[in-house]
PDB file of C-alpha atoms in Angstrom:
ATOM      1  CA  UNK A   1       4.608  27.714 -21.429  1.00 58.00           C
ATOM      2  CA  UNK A   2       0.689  27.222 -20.657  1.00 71.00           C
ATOM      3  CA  UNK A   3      -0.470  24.996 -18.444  1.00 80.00           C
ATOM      4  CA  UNK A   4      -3.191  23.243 -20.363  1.00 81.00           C
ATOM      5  CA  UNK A   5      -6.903  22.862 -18.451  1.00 85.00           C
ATOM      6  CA  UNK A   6      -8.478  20.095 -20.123  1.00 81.00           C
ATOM      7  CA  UNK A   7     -12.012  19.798 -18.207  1.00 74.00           C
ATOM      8  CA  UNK A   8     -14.328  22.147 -16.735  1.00 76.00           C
ATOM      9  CA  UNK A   9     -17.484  21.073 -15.357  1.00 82.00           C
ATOM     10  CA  UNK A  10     -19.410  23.182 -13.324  1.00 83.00           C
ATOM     11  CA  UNK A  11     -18.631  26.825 -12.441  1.00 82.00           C
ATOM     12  CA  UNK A  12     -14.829  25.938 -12.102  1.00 83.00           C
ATOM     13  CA  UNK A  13     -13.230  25.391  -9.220  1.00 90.00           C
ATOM     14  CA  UNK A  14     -12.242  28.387  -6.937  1.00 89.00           C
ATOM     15  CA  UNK A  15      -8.886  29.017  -5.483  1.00 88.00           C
ATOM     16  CA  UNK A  16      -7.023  27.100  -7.708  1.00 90.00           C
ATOM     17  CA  UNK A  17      -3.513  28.465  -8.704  1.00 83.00           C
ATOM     18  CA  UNK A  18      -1.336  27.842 -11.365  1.00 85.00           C
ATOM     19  CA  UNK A  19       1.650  28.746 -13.003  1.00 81.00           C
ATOM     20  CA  UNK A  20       5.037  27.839 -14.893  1.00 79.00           C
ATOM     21  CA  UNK A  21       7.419  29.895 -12.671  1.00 72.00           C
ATOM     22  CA  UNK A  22       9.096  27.178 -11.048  1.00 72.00           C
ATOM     23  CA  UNK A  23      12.356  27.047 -13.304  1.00 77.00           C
ATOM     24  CA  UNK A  24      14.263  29.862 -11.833  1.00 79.00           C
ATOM     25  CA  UNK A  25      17.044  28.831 -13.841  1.00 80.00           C
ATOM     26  CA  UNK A  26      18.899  27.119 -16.191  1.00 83.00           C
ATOM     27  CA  UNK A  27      22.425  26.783 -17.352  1.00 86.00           C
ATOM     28  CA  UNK A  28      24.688  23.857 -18.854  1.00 86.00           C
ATOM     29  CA  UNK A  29      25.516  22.763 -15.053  1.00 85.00           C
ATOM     30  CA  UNK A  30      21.663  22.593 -13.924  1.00 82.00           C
ATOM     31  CA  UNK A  31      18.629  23.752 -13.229  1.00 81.00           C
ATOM     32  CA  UNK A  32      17.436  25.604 -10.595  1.00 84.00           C
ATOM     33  CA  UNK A  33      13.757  24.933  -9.222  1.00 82.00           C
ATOM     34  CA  UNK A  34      11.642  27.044  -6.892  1.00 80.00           C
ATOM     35  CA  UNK A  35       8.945  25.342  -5.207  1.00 77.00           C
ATOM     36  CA  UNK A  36       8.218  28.149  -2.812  1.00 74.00           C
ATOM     37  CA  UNK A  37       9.452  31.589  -1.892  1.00 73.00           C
ATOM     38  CA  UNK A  38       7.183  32.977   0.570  1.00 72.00           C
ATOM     39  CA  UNK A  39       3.881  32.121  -0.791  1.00 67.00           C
ATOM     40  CA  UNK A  40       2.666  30.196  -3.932  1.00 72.00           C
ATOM     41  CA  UNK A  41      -1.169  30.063  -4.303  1.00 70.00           C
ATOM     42  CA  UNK A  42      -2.039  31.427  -1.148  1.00 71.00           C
ATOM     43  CA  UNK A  43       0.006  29.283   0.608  1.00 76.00           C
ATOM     44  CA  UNK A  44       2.162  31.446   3.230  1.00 73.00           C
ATOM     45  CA  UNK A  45       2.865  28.799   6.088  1.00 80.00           C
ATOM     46  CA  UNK A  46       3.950  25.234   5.387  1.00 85.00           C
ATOM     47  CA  UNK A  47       3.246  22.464   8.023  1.00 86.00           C
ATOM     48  CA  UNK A  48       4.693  19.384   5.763  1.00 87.00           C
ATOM     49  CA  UNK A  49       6.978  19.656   2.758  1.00 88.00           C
ATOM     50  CA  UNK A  50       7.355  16.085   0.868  1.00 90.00           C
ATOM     51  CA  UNK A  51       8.957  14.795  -2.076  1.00 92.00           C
ATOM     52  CA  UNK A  52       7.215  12.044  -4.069  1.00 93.00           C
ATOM     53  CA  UNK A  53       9.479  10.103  -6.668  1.00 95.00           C
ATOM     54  CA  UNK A  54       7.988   8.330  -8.974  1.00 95.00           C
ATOM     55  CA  UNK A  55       9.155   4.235 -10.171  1.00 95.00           C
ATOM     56  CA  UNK A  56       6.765   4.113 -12.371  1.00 95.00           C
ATOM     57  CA  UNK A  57       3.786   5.533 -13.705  1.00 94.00           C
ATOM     58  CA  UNK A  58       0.912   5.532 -11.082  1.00 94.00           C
ATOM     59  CA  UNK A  59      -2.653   6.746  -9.809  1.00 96.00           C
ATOM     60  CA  UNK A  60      -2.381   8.839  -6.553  1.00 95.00           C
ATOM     61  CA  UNK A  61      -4.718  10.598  -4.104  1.00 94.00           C
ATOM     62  CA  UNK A  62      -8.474   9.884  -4.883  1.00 94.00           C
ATOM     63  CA  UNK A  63      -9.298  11.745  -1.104  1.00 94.00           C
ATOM     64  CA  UNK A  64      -9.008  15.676   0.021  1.00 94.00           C
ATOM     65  CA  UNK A  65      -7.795  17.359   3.296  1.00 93.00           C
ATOM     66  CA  UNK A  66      -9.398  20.233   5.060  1.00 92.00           C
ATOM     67  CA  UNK A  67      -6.348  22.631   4.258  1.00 91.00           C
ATOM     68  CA  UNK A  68      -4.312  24.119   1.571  1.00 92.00           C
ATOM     69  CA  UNK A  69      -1.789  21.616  -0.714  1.00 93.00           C
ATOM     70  CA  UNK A  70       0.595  22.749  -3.404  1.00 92.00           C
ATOM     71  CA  UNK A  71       2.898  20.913  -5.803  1.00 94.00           C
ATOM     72  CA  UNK A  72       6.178  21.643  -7.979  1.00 93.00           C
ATOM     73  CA  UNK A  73       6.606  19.022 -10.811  1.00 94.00           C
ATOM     74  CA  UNK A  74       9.810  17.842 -11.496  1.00 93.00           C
ATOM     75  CA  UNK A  75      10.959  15.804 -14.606  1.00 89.00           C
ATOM     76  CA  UNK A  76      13.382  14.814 -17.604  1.00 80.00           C
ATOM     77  CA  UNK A  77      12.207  16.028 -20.745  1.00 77.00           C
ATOM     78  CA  UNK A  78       9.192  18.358 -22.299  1.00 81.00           C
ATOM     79  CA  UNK A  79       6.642  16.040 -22.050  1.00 90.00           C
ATOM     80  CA  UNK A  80       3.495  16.202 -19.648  1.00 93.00           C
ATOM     81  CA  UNK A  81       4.526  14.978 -16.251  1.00 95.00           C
ATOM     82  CA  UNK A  82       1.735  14.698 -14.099  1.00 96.00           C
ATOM     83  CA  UNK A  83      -2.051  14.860 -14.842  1.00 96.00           C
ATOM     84  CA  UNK A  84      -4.172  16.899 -11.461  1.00 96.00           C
ATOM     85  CA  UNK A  85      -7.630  16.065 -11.636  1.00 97.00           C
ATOM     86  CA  UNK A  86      -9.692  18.576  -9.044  1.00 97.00           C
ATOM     87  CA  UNK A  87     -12.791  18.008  -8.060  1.00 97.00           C
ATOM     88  CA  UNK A  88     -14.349  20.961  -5.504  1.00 96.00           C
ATOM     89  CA  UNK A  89     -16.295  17.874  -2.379  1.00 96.00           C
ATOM     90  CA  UNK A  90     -18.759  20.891  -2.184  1.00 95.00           C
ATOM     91  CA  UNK A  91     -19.870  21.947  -5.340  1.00 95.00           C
ATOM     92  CA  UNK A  92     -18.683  19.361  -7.417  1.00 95.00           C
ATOM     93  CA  UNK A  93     -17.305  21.247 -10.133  1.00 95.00           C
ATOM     94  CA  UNK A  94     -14.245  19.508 -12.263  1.00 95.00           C
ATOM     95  CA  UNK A  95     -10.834  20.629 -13.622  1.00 95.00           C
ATOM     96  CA  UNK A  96      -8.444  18.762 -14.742  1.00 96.00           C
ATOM     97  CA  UNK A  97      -4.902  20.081 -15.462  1.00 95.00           C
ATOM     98  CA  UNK A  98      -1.581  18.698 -17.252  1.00 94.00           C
ATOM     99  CA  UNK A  99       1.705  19.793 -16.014  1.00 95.00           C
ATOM    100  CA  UNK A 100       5.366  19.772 -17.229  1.00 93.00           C
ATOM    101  CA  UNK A 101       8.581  20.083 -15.127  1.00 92.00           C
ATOM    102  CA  UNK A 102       8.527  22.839 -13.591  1.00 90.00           C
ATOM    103  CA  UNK A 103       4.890  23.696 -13.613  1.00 92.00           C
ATOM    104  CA  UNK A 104       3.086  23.747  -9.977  1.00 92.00           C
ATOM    105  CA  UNK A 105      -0.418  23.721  -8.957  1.00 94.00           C
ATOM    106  CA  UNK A 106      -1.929  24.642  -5.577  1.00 93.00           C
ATOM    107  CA  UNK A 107      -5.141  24.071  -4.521  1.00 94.00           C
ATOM    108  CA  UNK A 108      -7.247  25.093  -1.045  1.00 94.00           C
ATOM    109  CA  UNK A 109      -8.740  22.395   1.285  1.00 93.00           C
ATOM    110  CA  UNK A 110     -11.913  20.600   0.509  1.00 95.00           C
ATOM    111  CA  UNK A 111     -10.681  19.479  -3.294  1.00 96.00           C
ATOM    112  CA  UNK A 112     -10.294  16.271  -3.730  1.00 97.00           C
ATOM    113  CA  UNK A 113      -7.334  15.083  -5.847  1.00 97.00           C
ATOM    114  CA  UNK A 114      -6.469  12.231  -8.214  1.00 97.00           C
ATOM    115  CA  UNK A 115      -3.018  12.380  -9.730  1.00 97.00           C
ATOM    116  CA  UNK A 116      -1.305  10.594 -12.750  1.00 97.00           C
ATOM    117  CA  UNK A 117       2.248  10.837 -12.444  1.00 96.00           C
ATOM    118  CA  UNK A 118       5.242   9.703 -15.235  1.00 95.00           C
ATOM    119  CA  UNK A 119       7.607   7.140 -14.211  1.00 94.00           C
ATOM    120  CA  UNK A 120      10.950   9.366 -12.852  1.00 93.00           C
ATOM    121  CA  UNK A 121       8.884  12.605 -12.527  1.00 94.00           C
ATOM    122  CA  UNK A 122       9.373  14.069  -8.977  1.00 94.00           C
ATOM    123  CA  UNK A 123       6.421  16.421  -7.119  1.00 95.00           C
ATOM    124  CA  UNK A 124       7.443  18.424  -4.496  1.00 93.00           C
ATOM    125  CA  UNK A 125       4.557  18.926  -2.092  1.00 92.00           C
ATOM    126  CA  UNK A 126       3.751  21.385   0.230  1.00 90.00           C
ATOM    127  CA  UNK A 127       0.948  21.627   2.835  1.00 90.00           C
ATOM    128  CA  UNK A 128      -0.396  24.706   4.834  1.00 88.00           C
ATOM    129  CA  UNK A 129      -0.392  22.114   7.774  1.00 88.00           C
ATOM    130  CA  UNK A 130       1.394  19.333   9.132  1.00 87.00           C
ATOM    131  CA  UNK A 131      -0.036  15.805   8.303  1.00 84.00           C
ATOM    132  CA  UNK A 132      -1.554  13.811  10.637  1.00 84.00           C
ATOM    133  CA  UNK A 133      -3.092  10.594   9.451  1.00 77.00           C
ATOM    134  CA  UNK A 134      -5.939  10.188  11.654  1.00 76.00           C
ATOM    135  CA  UNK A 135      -7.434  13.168  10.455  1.00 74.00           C
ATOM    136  CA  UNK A 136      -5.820  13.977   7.234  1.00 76.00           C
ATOM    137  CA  UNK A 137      -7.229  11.965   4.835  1.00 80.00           C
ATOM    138  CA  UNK A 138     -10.936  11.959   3.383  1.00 91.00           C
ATOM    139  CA  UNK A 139     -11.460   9.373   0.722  1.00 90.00           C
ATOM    140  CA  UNK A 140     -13.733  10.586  -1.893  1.00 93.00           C
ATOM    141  CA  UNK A 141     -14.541   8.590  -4.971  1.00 92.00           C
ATOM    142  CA  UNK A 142     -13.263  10.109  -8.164  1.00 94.00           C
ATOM    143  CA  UNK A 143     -14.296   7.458 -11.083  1.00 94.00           C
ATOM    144  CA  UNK A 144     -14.517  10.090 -13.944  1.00 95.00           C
ATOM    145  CA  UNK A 145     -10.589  11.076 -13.382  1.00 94.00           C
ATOM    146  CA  UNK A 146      -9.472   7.419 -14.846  1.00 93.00           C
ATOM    147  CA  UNK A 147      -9.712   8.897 -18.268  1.00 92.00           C
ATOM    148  CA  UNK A 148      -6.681  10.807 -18.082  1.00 91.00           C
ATOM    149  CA  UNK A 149      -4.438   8.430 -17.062  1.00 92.00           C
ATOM    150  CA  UNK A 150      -1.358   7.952 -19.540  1.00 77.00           C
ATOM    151  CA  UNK A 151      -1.938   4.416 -18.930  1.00 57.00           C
ATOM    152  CA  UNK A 152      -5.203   4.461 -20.500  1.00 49.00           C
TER     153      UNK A 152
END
C-alpha cells in the first residue's frame, strides 16, 4: 500500500523517507514487524530506540531535534494510524503524511514534528542519537498541523 502525502507547501521537504516495508511477515500465528535492519532512511546508527503506546488518541511532538528520527507504526486493523505532520524549521516547507501499521517514516534533524496517533496504535522510534533532555528538544509552534487531527 501507498502511503498517502496529504500537504505540500513549499518545495517539499528534503530527506524525508518513506515506505510500507515494515510487515516482514504474516501468518495465522502473527506478524512479524521490522523497524530496522541496518539502515531505514538514512539512519545507520541508533542512539535511542523507544516504544510509544498509545491510551488514547493524542497530539504529540510540536518541537524538532538537531539529528535524524525514524518511526515504525504499529496497529490493529487497516485504518490510518498515525497522522506525521513535517515542517522543514529552515525553509518552512510542509508535508503531512498518514500512516497504517506497518508503514514508517524517517525524517533528518531540523524538522519539526506534530503527530496524531489512534488510541492502541504503537510507534516504534528510533533516533540517530541518544536523547538527552537538556538539549534535545526545540519547541517550535506548529498551529496549521491541528487540522489533521482525527479528533477534529
Amino acid at each position: 500500500m501507498t502511503i498517502e502525502k496529504l500537504l505540500v507547501e513549499g518545495e517539499g521537504i528534503e530527506g524525508v523517507h518513506t515506505d510500507s516495508d515494515g510487515v516482514a511477515h504474516t501468518d495465522h500465528r502473527r506478524d512479524i514487524y521490522v523497524a530496522f535492519n541496518g539502515s531505514l532512511g538514512g539512519i545507520s546508527t541508533v542512539g535511542q530506540i523507544k516504544a510509544l503506546v498509545m491510551r488514547e488518541d493524542c497530539r504529540l511532538g510540536g518541537h524538532f531535534h538537531t539529528y535524524q528520527e525514524a518511526y515504525l507504526v504499529v496497529g490493529s486493523g487497516d485504518g490510518i494510524q498515525a497522522m506525521f505532520c513535517l515542517e522543514d524549521v529552515n525553509s518552512g516547507n510542509k508535508e503531512v503524511y498518514e500512516l497504517r501499521s506497518g508503514d514508517r517514516i524517517a525524517f533528518p534533524g531540523e524538522v519539526a514534528h506534530v503527530v496524531f496517533a489512534r488510541e492502541g496504535s504503537t510507534l516504534v522510534g528510533f533516533d540517530s542519537e541518544p536523547y538527552v533532555p537538556e538539549r534535545s528538544d526545540h519547541v517550535h509552534d506548529m498551529p496549521w498541523a491541528d487540522a489533521y487531527n482525527f479528533q477534529e
